[in-house]
Amino acid sequence: DSVCLFDFTRALHASLDADQKQQVIRLLWQVAMADETLNKYEDYLVRKVADRLYVSHSDVVRIKLEVTNPAS
């Protein structure tokens, strides 16, 4: 019944290492880009989860670029 990101991300933060947290962010970007468009709410949600998991901004951007431009 929870709608608070904190409840979910707290458990992930406690149980995942840095590489696993980055993998979660990669998966979220993939889901957000499944329809080949990214709206501001999807972008906000991925960035908010990344912030709660203490994934650096530079890693979030790098992962996003890898997902959105796989040939690069």
PDB file of N, CA and C in Angstrom:
ATOM      1  N   ASP A   1       0.803  -1.204   0.000  1.00  0.00           N
ATOM      2  CA  ASP A   1       0.000   0.000   0.000  1.00  0.00           C
ATOM      3  C   ASP A   1       0.848   1.272   0.000  1.00  0.00           C
ATOM      4  N   SER A   2       2.140   1.106   0.162  1.00  0.00           N
ATOM      5  CA  SER A   2       3.023   2.269   0.244  1.00  0.00           C
ATOM      6  C   SER A   2       3.205   2.912  -1.129  1.00  0.00           C
ATOM      7  N   VAL A   3       3.238   4.226  -1.139  1.00  0.00           N
ATOM      8  CA  VAL A   3       3.529   4.959  -2.359  1.00  0.00           C
ATOM      9  C   VAL A   3       4.807   5.776  -2.206  1.00  0.00           C
ATOM     10  N   CYS A   4       5.464   5.617  -1.090  1.00  0.00           N
ATOM     11  CA  CYS A   4       6.666   6.372  -0.772  1.00  0.00           C
ATOM     12  C   CYS A   4       7.906   5.657  -1.326  1.00  0.00           C
ATOM     13  N   LEU A   5       8.694   6.349  -2.114  1.00  0.00           N
ATOM     14  CA  LEU A   5       9.913   5.755  -2.654  1.00  0.00           C
ATOM     15  C   LEU A   5      10.897   5.373  -1.560  1.00  0.00           C
ATOM     16  N   PHE A   6      10.876   6.109  -0.470  1.00  0.00           N
ATOM     17  CA  PHE A   6      11.830   5.863   0.604  1.00  0.00           C
ATOM     18  C   PHE A   6      11.736   4.444   1.133  1.00  0.00           C
ATOM     19  N   ASP A   7      10.528   3.929   1.297  1.00  0.00           N
ATOM     20  CA  ASP A   7      10.352   2.577   1.823  1.00  0.00           C
ATOM     21  C   ASP A   7      11.017   1.527   0.940  1.00  0.00           C
ATOM     22  N   PHE A   8      10.906   1.695  -0.358  1.00  0.00           N
ATOM     23  CA  PHE A   8      11.466   0.721  -1.294  1.00  0.00           C
ATOM     24  C   PHE A   8      12.969   0.914  -1.479  1.00  0.00           C
ATOM     25  N   THR A   9      13.386   2.155  -1.621  1.00  0.00           N
ATOM     26  CA  THR A   9      14.803   2.407  -1.867  1.00  0.00           C
ATOM     27  C   THR A   9      15.656   2.152  -0.637  1.00  0.00           C
ATOM     28  N   ARG A  10      15.099   2.309   0.543  1.00  0.00           N
ATOM     29  CA  ARG A  10      15.844   2.026   1.771  1.00  0.00           C
ATOM     30  C   ARG A  10      16.273   0.567   1.798  1.00  0.00           C
ATOM     31  N   ALA A  11      15.369  -0.328   1.445  1.00  0.00           N
ATOM     32  CA  ALA A  11      15.685  -1.761   1.427  1.00  0.00           C
ATOM     33  C   ALA A  11      16.730  -2.069   0.355  1.00  0.00           C
ATOM     34  N   LEU A  12      16.588  -1.461  -0.815  1.00  0.00           N
ATOM     35  CA  LEU A  12      17.578  -1.672  -1.880  1.00  0.00           C
ATOM     36  C   LEU A  12      18.941  -1.127  -1.474  1.00  0.00           C
ATOM     37  N   HIS A  13      18.965   0.056  -0.915  1.00  0.00           N
ATOM     38  CA  HIS A  13      20.225   0.674  -0.504  1.00  0.00           C
ATOM     39  C   HIS A  13      20.954  -0.193   0.521  1.00  0.00           C
ATOM     40  N   ALA A  14      20.201  -0.786   1.414  1.00  0.00           N
ATOM     41  CA  ALA A  14      20.799  -1.604   2.470  1.00  0.00           C
ATOM     42  C   ALA A  14      21.325  -2.939   1.960  1.00  0.00           C
ATOM     43  N   SER A  15      20.757  -3.448   0.888  1.00  0.00           N
ATOM     44  CA  SER A  15      21.111  -4.802   0.463  1.00  0.00           C
ATOM     45  C   SER A  15      21.930  -4.904  -0.817  1.00  0.00           C
ATOM     46  N   LEU A  16      22.100  -3.804  -1.551  1.00  0.00           N
ATOM     47  CA  LEU A  16      22.818  -3.854  -2.825  1.00  0.00           C
ATOM     48  C   LEU A  16      24.169  -3.155  -2.730  1.00  0.00           C
ATOM     49  N   ASP A  17      25.124  -3.661  -3.509  1.00  0.00           N
ATOM     50  CA  ASP A  17      26.402  -2.953  -3.604  1.00  0.00           C
ATOM     51  C   ASP A  17      26.296  -1.909  -4.723  1.00  0.00           C
ATOM     52  N   ALA A  18      27.360  -1.147  -4.925  1.00  0.00           N
ATOM     53  CA  ALA A  18      27.325  -0.039  -5.884  1.00  0.00           C
ATOM     54  C   ALA A  18      27.012  -0.512  -7.310  1.00  0.00           C
ATOM     55  N   ASP A  19      27.615  -1.618  -7.732  1.00  0.00           N
ATOM     56  CA  ASP A  19      27.357  -2.126  -9.082  1.00  0.00           C
ATOM     57  C   ASP A  19      25.906  -2.569  -9.250  1.00  0.00           C
ATOM     58  N   GLN A  20      25.355  -3.181  -8.233  1.00  0.00           N
ATOM     59  CA  GLN A  20      23.959  -3.624  -8.298  1.00  0.00           C
ATOM     60  C   GLN A  20      23.011  -2.423  -8.330  1.00  0.00           C
ATOM     61  N   LYS A  21      23.343  -1.378  -7.607  1.00  0.00           N
ATOM     62  CA  LYS A  21      22.520  -0.164  -7.633  1.00  0.00           C
ATOM     63  C   LYS A  21      22.541   0.460  -9.022  1.00  0.00           C
ATOM     64  N   GLN A  22      23.706   0.473  -9.652  1.00  0.00           N
ATOM     65  CA  GLN A  22      23.794   0.994 -11.009  1.00  0.00           C
ATOM     66  C   GLN A  22      22.985   0.132 -11.974  1.00  0.00           C
ATOM     67  N   GLN A  23      22.959  -1.157 -11.737  1.00  0.00           N
ATOM     68  CA  GLN A  23      22.163  -2.052 -12.579  1.00  0.00           C
ATOM     69  C   GLN A  23      20.672  -1.748 -12.430  1.00  0.00           C
ATOM     70  N   VAL A  24      20.233  -1.452 -11.228  1.00  0.00           N
ATOM     71  CA  VAL A  24      18.834  -1.058 -11.007  1.00  0.00           C
ATOM     72  C   VAL A  24      18.514   0.194 -11.817  1.00  0.00           C
ATOM     73  N   ILE A  25      19.422   1.168 -11.791  1.00  0.00           N
ATOM     74  CA  ILE A  25      19.208   2.406 -12.550  1.00  0.00           C
ATOM     75  C   ILE A  25      19.186   2.106 -14.045  1.00  0.00           C
ATOM     76  N   ARG A  26      20.061   1.229 -14.513  1.00  0.00           N
ATOM     77  CA  ARG A  26      20.059   0.825 -15.927  1.00  0.00           C
ATOM     78  C   ARG A  26      18.708   0.217 -16.311  1.00  0.00           C
ATOM     79  N   LEU A  27      18.203  -0.661 -15.475  1.00  0.00           N
ATOM     80  CA  LEU A  27      16.906  -1.295 -15.751  1.00  0.00           C
ATOM     81  C   LEU A  27      15.777  -0.271 -15.767  1.00  0.00           C
ATOM     82  N   LEU A  28      15.828   0.686 -14.853  1.00  0.00           N
ATOM     83  CA  LEU A  28      14.800   1.734 -14.834  1.00  0.00           C
ATOM     84  C   LEU A  28      14.854   2.579 -16.105  1.00  0.00           C
ATOM     85  N   TRP A  29      16.067   2.917 -16.563  1.00  0.00           N
ATOM     86  CA  TRP A  29      16.179   3.663 -17.817  1.00  0.00           C
ATOM     87  C   TRP A  29      15.626   2.844 -18.967  1.00  0.00           C
ATOM     88  N   GLN A  30      15.901   1.553 -18.985  1.00  0.00           N
ATOM     89  CA  GLN A  30      15.394   0.695 -20.056  1.00  0.00           C
ATOM     90  C   GLN A  30      13.869   0.665 -20.059  1.00  0.00           C
ATOM     91  N   VAL A  31      13.273   0.582 -18.896  1.00  0.00           N
ATOM     92  CA  VAL A  31      11.807   0.600 -18.806  1.00  0.00           C
ATOM     93  C   VAL A  31      11.276   1.962 -19.265  1.00  0.00           C
ATOM     94  N   ALA A  32      11.906   3.025 -18.806  1.00  0.00           N
ATOM     95  CA  ALA A  32      11.461   4.368 -19.183  1.00  0.00           C
ATOM     96  C   ALA A  32      11.557   4.586 -20.690  1.00  0.00           C
ATOM     97  N   MET A  33      12.542   3.961 -21.315  1.00  0.00           N
ATOM     98  CA  MET A  33      12.752   4.144 -22.759  1.00  0.00           C
ATOM     99  C   MET A  33      12.089   3.050 -23.600  1.00  0.00           C
ATOM    100  N   ALA A  34      11.297   2.208 -23.000  1.00  0.00           N
ATOM    101  CA  ALA A  34      10.668   1.095 -23.726  1.00  0.00           C
ATOM    102  C   ALA A  34       9.819   1.572 -24.898  1.00  0.00           C
ATOM    103  N   ASP A  35       9.204   2.729 -24.768  1.00  0.00           N
ATOM    104  CA  ASP A  35       8.386   3.267 -25.858  1.00  0.00           C
ATOM    105  C   ASP A  35       9.170   4.264 -26.710  1.00  0.00           C
ATOM    106  N   GLU A  36      10.486   4.307 -26.511  1.00  0.00           N
ATOM    107  CA  GLU A  36      11.411   5.159 -27.254  1.00  0.00           C
ATOM    108  C   GLU A  36      11.191   6.654 -27.041  1.00  0.00           C
ATOM    109  N   THR A  37      10.456   6.999 -25.998  1.00  0.00           N
ATOM    110  CA  THR A  37      10.313   8.398 -25.604  1.00  0.00           C
ATOM    111  C   THR A  37      10.505   8.480 -24.098  1.00  0.00           C
ATOM    112  N   LEU A  38      11.005   9.608 -23.659  1.00  0.00           N
ATOM    113  CA  LEU A  38      11.228   9.824 -22.235  1.00  0.00           C
ATOM    114  C   LEU A  38      10.506  11.096 -21.837  1.00  0.00           C
ATOM    115  N   ASN A  39       9.522  10.949 -20.976  1.00  0.00           N
ATOM    116  CA  ASN A  39       8.852  12.173 -20.527  1.00  0.00           C
ATOM    117  C   ASN A  39       9.462  12.636 -19.211  1.00  0.00           C
ATOM    118  N   LYS A  40       9.120  13.838 -18.808  1.00  0.00           N
ATOM    119  CA  LYS A  40       9.753  14.442 -17.634  1.00  0.00           C
ATOM    120  C   LYS A  40       9.453  13.677 -16.346  1.00  0.00           C
ATOM    121  N   TYR A  41       8.347  12.990 -16.269  1.00  0.00           N
ATOM    122  CA  TYR A  41       7.999  12.238 -15.066  1.00  0.00           C
ATOM    123  C   TYR A  41       8.846  10.970 -14.946  1.00  0.00           C
ATOM    124  N   GLU A  42       9.092  10.323 -16.070  1.00  0.00           N
ATOM    125  CA  GLU A  42       9.968   9.142 -16.071  1.00  0.00           C
ATOM    126  C   GLU A  42      11.390   9.550 -15.691  1.00  0.00           C
ATOM    127  N   ASP A  43      11.851  10.625 -16.304  1.00  0.00           N
ATOM    128  CA  ASP A  43      13.186  11.132 -16.012  1.00  0.00           C
ATOM    129  C   ASP A  43      13.316  11.483 -14.528  1.00  0.00           C
ATOM    130  N   TYR A  44      12.333  12.177 -13.997  1.00  0.00           N
ATOM    131  CA  TYR A  44      12.331  12.556 -12.585  1.00  0.00           C
ATOM    132  C   TYR A  44      12.380  11.323 -11.682  1.00  0.00           C
ATOM    133  N   LEU A  45      11.576  10.319 -11.988  1.00  0.00           N
ATOM    134  CA  LEU A  45      11.503   9.132 -11.147  1.00  0.00           C
ATOM    135  C   LEU A  45      12.831   8.379 -11.127  1.00  0.00           C
ATOM    136  N   VAL A  46      13.442   8.194 -12.289  1.00  0.00           N
ATOM    137  CA  VAL A  46      14.728   7.487 -12.331  1.00  0.00           C
ATOM    138  C   VAL A  46      15.773   8.270 -11.536  1.00  0.00           C
ATOM    139  N   ARG A  47      15.814   9.570 -11.720  1.00  0.00           N
ATOM    140  CA  ARG A  47      16.794  10.389 -11.009  1.00  0.00           C
ATOM    141  C   ARG A  47      16.537  10.402  -9.499  1.00  0.00           C
ATOM    142  N   LYS A  48      15.289  10.386  -9.113  1.00  0.00           N
ATOM    143  CA  LYS A  48      14.947  10.372  -7.690  1.00  0.00           C
ATOM    144  C   LYS A  48      15.372   9.047  -7.050  1.00  0.00           C
ATOM    145  N   VAL A  49      15.105   7.944  -7.725  1.00  0.00           N
ATOM    146  CA  VAL A  49      15.530   6.636  -7.214  1.00  0.00           C
ATOM    147  C   VAL A  49      17.052   6.588  -7.123  1.00  0.00           C
ATOM    148  N   ALA A  50      17.727   7.078  -8.150  1.00  0.00           N
ATOM    149  CA  ALA A  50      19.188   7.102  -8.145  1.00  0.00           C
ATOM    150  C   ALA A  50      19.718   7.913  -6.970  1.00  0.00           C
ATOM    151  N   ASP A  51      19.084   9.036  -6.717  1.00  0.00           N
ATOM    152  CA  ASP A  51      19.478   9.873  -5.585  1.00  0.00           C
ATOM    153  C   ASP A  51      19.310   9.119  -4.270  1.00  0.00           C
ATOM    154  N   ARG A  52      18.208   8.425  -4.119  1.00  0.00           N
ATOM    155  CA  ARG A  52      17.942   7.659  -2.896  1.00  0.00           C
ATOM    156  C   ARG A  52      18.885   6.466  -2.733  1.00  0.00           C
ATOM    157  N   LEU A  53      19.406   5.968  -3.858  1.00  0.00           N
ATOM    158  CA  LEU A  53      20.352   4.842  -3.811  1.00  0.00           C
ATOM    159  C   LEU A  53      21.808   5.332  -3.768  1.00  0.00           C
ATOM    160  N   TYR A  54      21.995   6.640  -3.747  1.00  0.00           N
ATOM    161  CA  TYR A  54      23.322   7.248  -3.721  1.00  0.00           C
ATOM    162  C   TYR A  54      24.155   6.854  -4.937  1.00  0.00           C
ATOM    163  N   VAL A  55      23.503   6.803  -6.094  1.00  0.00           N
ATOM    164  CA  VAL A  55      24.201   6.616  -7.362  1.00  0.00           C
ATOM    165  C   VAL A  55      24.543   8.022  -7.852  1.00  0.00           C
ATOM    166  N   SER A  56      25.797   8.247  -8.171  1.00  0.00           N
ATOM    167  CA  SER A  56      26.242   9.596  -8.538  1.00  0.00           C
ATOM    168  C   SER A  56      25.551  10.102  -9.801  1.00  0.00           C
ATOM    169  N   HIS A  57      25.454  11.411  -9.878  1.00  0.00           N
ATOM    170  CA  HIS A  57      24.827  12.040 -11.046  1.00  0.00           C
ATOM    171  C   HIS A  57      25.563  11.651 -12.323  1.00  0.00           C
ATOM    172  N   SER A  58      26.880  11.630 -12.258  1.00  0.00           N
ATOM    173  CA  SER A  58      27.652  11.282 -13.456  1.00  0.00           C
ATOM    174  C   SER A  58      27.370   9.850 -13.898  1.00  0.00           C
ATOM    175  N   ASP A  59      27.199   8.930 -12.958  1.00  0.00           N
ATOM    176  CA  ASP A  59      26.848   7.554 -13.312  1.00  0.00           C
ATOM    177  C   ASP A  59      25.449   7.471 -13.901  1.00  0.00           C
ATOM    178  N   VAL A  60      24.520   8.240 -13.347  1.00  0.00           N
ATOM    179  CA  VAL A  60      23.139   8.247 -13.857  1.00  0.00           C
ATOM    180  C   VAL A  60      23.119   8.730 -15.307  1.00  0.00           C
ATOM    181  N   VAL A  61      23.846   9.800 -15.592  1.00  0.00           N
ATOM    182  CA  VAL A  61      23.898  10.339 -16.952  1.00  0.00           C
ATOM    183  C   VAL A  61      24.593   9.355 -17.887  1.00  0.00           C
ATOM    184  N   ARG A  62      25.705   8.772 -17.441  1.00  0.00           N
ATOM    185  CA  ARG A  62      26.434   7.808 -18.268  1.00  0.00           C
ATOM    186  C   ARG A  62      25.554   6.615 -18.620  1.00  0.00           C
ATOM    187  N   ILE A  63      24.842   6.084 -17.635  1.00  0.00           N
ATOM    188  CA  ILE A  63      23.966   4.932 -17.859  1.00  0.00           C
ATOM    189  C   ILE A  63      22.825   5.311 -18.804  1.00  0.00           C
ATOM    190  N   LYS A  64      22.258   6.499 -18.602  1.00  0.00           N
ATOM    191  CA  LYS A  64      21.186   6.962 -19.480  1.00  0.00           C
ATOM    192  C   LYS A  64      21.670   7.031 -20.920  1.00  0.00           C
ATOM    193  N   LEU A  65      22.850   7.579 -21.127  1.00  0.00           N
ATOM    194  CA  LEU A  65      23.395   7.677 -22.486  1.00  0.00           C
ATOM    195  C   LEU A  65      23.669   6.306 -23.083  1.00  0.00           C
ATOM    196  N   GLU A  66      24.140   5.375 -22.279  1.00  0.00           N
ATOM    197  CA  GLU A  66      24.364   4.008 -22.759  1.00  0.00           C
ATOM    198  C   GLU A  66      23.063   3.345 -23.195  1.00  0.00           C
ATOM    199  N   VAL A  67      22.005   3.603 -22.445  1.00  0.00           N
ATOM    200  CA  VAL A  67      20.704   3.006 -22.761  1.00  0.00           C
ATOM    201  C   VAL A  67      20.061   3.684 -23.967  1.00  0.00           C
ATOM    202  N   THR A  68      20.169   4.994 -24.045  1.00  0.00           N
ATOM    203  CA  THR A  68      19.492   5.712 -25.136  1.00  0.00           C
ATOM    204  C   THR A  68      20.286   5.725 -26.437  1.00  0.00           C
ATOM    205  N   ASN A  69      21.595   5.509 -26.357  1.00  0.00           N
ATOM    206  CA  ASN A  69      22.462   5.492 -27.546  1.00  0.00           C
ATOM    207  C   ASN A  69      23.349   4.253 -27.523  1.00  0.00           C
ATOM    208  N   PRO A  70      22.772   3.073 -27.670  1.00  0.00           N
ATOM    209  CA  PRO A  70      23.557   1.836 -27.523  1.00  0.00           C
ATOM    210  C   PRO A  70      24.683   1.668 -28.530  1.00  0.00           C
ATOM    211  N   ALA A  71      24.599   2.302 -29.693  1.00  0.00           N
ATOM    212  CA  ALA A  71      25.634   2.154 -30.723  1.00  0.00           C
ATOM    213  C   ALA A  71      26.854   3.016 -30.430  1.00  0.00           C
ATOM    214  N   SER A  72      26.700   3.999 -29.556  1.00  0.00           N
ATOM    215  CA  SER A  72      27.803   4.940 -29.269  1.00  0.00           C
ATOM    216  C   SER A  72      28.836   4.334 -28.357  1.00  0.00           C
TER     217      SER A  72
END
